[in-house]
CSV table of C-alpha atoms in Angstrom, one decimal:
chain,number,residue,atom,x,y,z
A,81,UNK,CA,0.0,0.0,0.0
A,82,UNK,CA,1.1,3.9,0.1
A,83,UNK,CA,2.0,5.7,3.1
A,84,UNK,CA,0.0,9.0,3.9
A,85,UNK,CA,1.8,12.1,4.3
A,86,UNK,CA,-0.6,12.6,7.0
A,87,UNK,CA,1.6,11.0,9.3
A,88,UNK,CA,5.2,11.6,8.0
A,89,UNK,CA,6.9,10.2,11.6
A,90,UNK,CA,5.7,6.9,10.4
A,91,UNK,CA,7.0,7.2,7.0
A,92,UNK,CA,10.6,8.0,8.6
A,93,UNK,CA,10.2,5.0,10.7
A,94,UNK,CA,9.5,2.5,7.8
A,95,UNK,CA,12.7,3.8,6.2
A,96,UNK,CA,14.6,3.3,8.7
A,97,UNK,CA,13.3,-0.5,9.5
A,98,UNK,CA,13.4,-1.0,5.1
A,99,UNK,CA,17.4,-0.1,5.4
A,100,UNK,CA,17.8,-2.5,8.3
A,101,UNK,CA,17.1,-5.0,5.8
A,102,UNK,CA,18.4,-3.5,2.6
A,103,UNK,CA,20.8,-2.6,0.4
A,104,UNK,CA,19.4,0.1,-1.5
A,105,UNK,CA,16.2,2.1,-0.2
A,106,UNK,CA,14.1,3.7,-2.7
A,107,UNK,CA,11.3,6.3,-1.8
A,108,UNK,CA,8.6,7.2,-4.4
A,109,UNK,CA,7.0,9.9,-3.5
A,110,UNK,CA,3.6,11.2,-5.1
A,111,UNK,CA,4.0,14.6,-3.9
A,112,UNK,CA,4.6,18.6,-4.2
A,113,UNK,CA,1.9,21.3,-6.3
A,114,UNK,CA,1.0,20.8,-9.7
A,115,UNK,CA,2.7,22.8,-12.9
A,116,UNK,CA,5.5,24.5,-10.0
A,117,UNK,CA,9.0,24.1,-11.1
A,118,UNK,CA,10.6,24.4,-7.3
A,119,UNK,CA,9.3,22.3,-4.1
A,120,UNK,CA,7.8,23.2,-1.1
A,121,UNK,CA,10.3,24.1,1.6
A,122,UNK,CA,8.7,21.3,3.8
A,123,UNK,CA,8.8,19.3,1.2
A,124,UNK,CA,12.4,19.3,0.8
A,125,UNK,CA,12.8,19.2,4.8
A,126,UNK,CA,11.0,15.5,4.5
A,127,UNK,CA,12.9,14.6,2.0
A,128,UNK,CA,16.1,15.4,3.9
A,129,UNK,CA,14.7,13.3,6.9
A,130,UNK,CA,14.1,10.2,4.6
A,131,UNK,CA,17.4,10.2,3.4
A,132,UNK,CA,18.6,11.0,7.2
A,133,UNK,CA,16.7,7.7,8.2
A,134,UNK,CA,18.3,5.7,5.5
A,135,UNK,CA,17.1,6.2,1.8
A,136,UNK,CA,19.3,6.4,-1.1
A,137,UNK,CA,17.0,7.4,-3.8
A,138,UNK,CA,13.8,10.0,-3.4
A,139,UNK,CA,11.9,9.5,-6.6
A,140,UNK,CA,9.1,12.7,-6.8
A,141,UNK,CA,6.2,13.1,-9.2
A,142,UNK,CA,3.5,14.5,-9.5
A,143,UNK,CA,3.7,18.4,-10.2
A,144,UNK,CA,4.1,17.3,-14.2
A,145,UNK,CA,7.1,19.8,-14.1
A,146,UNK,CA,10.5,19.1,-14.0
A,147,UNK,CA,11.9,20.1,-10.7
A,148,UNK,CA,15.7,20.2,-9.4
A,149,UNK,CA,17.7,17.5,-8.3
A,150,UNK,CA,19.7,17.5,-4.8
A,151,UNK,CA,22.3,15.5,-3.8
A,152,UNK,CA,22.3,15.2,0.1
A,153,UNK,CA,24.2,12.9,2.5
A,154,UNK,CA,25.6,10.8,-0.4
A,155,UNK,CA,21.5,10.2,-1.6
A,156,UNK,CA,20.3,11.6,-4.3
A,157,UNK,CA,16.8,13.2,-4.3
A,158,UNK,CA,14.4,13.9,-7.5
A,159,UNK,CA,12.0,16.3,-6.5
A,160,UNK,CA,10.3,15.9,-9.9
A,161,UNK,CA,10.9,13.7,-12.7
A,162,UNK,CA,8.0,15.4,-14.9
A,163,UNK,CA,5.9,13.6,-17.3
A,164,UNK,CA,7.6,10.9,-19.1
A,165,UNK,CA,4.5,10.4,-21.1
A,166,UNK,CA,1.4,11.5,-20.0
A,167,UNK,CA,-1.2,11.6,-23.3
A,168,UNK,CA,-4.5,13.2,-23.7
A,169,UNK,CA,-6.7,12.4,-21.4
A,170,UNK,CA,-10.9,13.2,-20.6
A,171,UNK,CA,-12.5,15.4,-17.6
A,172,UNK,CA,-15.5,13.9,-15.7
A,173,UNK,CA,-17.3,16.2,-18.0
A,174,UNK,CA,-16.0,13.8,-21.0
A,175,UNK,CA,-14.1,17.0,-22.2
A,176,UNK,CA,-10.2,16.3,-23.9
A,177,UNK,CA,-7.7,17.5,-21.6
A,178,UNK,CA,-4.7,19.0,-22.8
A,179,UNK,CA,-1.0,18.8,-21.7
A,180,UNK,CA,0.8,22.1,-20.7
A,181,UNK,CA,3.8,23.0,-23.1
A,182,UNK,CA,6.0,23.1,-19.6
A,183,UNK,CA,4.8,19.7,-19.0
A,184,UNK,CA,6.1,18.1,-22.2
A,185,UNK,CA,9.8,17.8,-20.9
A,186,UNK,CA,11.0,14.9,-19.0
A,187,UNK,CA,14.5,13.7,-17.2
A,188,UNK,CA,15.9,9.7,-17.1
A,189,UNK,CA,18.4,9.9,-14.1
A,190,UNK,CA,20.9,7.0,-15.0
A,191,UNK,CA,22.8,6.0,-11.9
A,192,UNK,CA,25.5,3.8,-10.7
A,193,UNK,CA,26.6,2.5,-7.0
A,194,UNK,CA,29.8,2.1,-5.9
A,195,UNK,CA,29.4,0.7,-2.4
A,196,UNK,CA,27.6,2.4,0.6
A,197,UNK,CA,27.0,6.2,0.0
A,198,UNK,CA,28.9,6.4,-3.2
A,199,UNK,CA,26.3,7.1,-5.7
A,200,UNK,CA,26.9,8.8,-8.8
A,201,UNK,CA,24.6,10.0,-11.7
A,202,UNK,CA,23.8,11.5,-15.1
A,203,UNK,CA,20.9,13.0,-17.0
A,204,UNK,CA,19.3,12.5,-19.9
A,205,UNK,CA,16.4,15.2,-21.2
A,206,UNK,CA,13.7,15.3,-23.7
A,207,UNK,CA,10.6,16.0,-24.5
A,208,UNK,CA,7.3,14.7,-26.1
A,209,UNK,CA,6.4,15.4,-29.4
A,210,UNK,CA,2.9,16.2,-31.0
A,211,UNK,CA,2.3,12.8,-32.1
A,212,UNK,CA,3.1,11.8,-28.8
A,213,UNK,CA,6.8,10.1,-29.7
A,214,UNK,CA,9.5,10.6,-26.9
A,215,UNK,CA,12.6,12.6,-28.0
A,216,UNK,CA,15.7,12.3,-26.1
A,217,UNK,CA,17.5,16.4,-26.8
A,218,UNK,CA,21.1,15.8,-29.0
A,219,UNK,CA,24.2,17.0,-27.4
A,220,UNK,CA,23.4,20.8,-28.0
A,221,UNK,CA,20.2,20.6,-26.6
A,222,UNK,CA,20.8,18.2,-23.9
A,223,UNK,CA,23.9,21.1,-22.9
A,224,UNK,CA,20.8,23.2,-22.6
A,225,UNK,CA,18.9,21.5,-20.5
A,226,UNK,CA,21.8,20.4,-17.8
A,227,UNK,CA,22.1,24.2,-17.3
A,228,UNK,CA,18.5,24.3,-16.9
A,229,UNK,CA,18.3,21.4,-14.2
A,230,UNK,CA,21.8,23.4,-12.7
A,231,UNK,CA,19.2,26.6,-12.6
A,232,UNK,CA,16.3,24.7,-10.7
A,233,UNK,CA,18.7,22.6,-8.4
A,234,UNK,CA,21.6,25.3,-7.0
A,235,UNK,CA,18.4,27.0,-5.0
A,236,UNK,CA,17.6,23.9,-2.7
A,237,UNK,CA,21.1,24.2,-1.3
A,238,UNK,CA,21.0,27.9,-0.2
A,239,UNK,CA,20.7,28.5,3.0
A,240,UNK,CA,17.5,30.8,2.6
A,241,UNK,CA,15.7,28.5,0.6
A,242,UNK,CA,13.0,28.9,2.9
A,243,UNK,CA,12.3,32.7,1.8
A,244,UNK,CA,13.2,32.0,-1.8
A,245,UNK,CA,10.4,29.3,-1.4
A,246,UNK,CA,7.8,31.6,-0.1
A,247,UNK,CA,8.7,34.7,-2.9
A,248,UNK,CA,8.2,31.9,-6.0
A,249,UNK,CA,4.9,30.7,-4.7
A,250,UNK,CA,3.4,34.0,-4.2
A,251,UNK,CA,4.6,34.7,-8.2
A,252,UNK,CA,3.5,31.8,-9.5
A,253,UNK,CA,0.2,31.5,-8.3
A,254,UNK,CA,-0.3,34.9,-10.2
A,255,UNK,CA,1.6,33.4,-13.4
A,256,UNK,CA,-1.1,29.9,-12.9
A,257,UNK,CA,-3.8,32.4,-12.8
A,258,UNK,CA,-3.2,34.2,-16.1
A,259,UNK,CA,-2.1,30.6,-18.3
A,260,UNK,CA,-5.0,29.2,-16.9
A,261,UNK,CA,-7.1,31.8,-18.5
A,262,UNK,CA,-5.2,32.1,-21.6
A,263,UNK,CA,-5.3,28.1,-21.8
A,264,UNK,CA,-9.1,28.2,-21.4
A,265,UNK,CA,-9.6,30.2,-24.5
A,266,UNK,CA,-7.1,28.2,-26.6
A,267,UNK,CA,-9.0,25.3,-25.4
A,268,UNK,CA,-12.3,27.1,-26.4
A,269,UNK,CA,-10.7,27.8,-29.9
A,270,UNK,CA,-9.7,23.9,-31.0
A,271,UNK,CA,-12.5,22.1,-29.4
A,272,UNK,CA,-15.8,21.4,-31.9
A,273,UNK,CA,-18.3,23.9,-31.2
A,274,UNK,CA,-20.9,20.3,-30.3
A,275,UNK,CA,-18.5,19.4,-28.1
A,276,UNK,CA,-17.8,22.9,-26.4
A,277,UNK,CA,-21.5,23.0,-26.2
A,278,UNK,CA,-22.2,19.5,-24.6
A,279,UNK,CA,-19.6,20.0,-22.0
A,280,UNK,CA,-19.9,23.8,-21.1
A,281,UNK,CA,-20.4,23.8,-17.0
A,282,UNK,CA,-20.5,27.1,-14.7
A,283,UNK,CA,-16.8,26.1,-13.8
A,284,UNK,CA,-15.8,27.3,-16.8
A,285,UNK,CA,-17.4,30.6,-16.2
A,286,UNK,CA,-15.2,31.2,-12.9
């Protein structure tokens, strides 16, 4: 089964009773806010416990953003892998849902063990095309996106990520805000005017 994040002492406590019997401890977490491209603060202070109680891998998802990697204590942590392929999918409403251009990236960590606490790694980036086809970025590209992942990773190990935490949440809930209503009338725009009809609800109003 999957542990609740309601009580996060217990999760700690099966870590550290997994590594007792194990070489290798691996935590997938589903976890974090949606379309965000930096953790919560307290997310990362959980993660930091798990690996303190014995994990050697924290393996996030869920935001469907690519999110920084940290290593800590000779673990490595994935705060997000993003969406390795995530393809159209329907609302309760039966409407076609449409994947965020920020969501269309994703990150294979390759990874090799030396021993106790001497873990190494490497990336590999891409993205997914229109037709839905996964397309690892060539060496230009991928030199890109390593800079990128450098750019969403050196934060987590300040010292005042707390505060940096709390300024990016309070800009991008404005920035969600304004793609969400630019979204809804691209949305409007491709979908067949039966089908925008037939689905219409007062939630799309607000």
């Amino acid at each position: 089964g999957c542990a609740s994040f309601l009580n996060k002492d217990k999760i700690v406590l099966d870590i550290k009773r997994k590594k007792q019997n194990a070489d290798i401890v691996c935590v997938s977490l589903h976890w974090g806010r949606e379309h965000y491209q930096f953790p919560d603060y307290e997310l990362v202070k959980l993660a930091r416990d798990c690996v303190d109680a014995g994990a050697d891998y924290i393996i996030g998802h869920h935001p469907h953003m690519i999110q920084g990697i940290e290593e800590y204590n000779g673990s490595i942590i994935m705060y997000s892998l993003g969406n390795f392929f995530f393809p159209p999918t329907k609302s309760i409403y039966g409407r076609s849902q449409y994947q965020k251009a920020s969501g269309k990236e994703f990150v294979v960590v390759k990874s090799l063990i030396k021993g106790s606490k001497n873990i190494s790694y490497d990336i590999v980036g891409g993205k997914c095309n229109k037709k839905y086809i996964l397309e690892p970025y060539n060496h230009h590209a991928l030199s890109f996106f390593k800079a990128k992942m450098n750019e969403l990773s050196s934060p987590l190990r300040d010292a005042q990520y707390e505060q940096l935490w709390l300024q990016y949440k309070t800009r991008r809930e404005k920035e969600i805000t304004k793609e969400s209503i630019i979204e809804a009338f691209k949305k409007m725009a491709s979908l067949p005017l039966l089908e925008l009809l037939r689905t219409f609800t007062v939630a799309d109003i607000k």
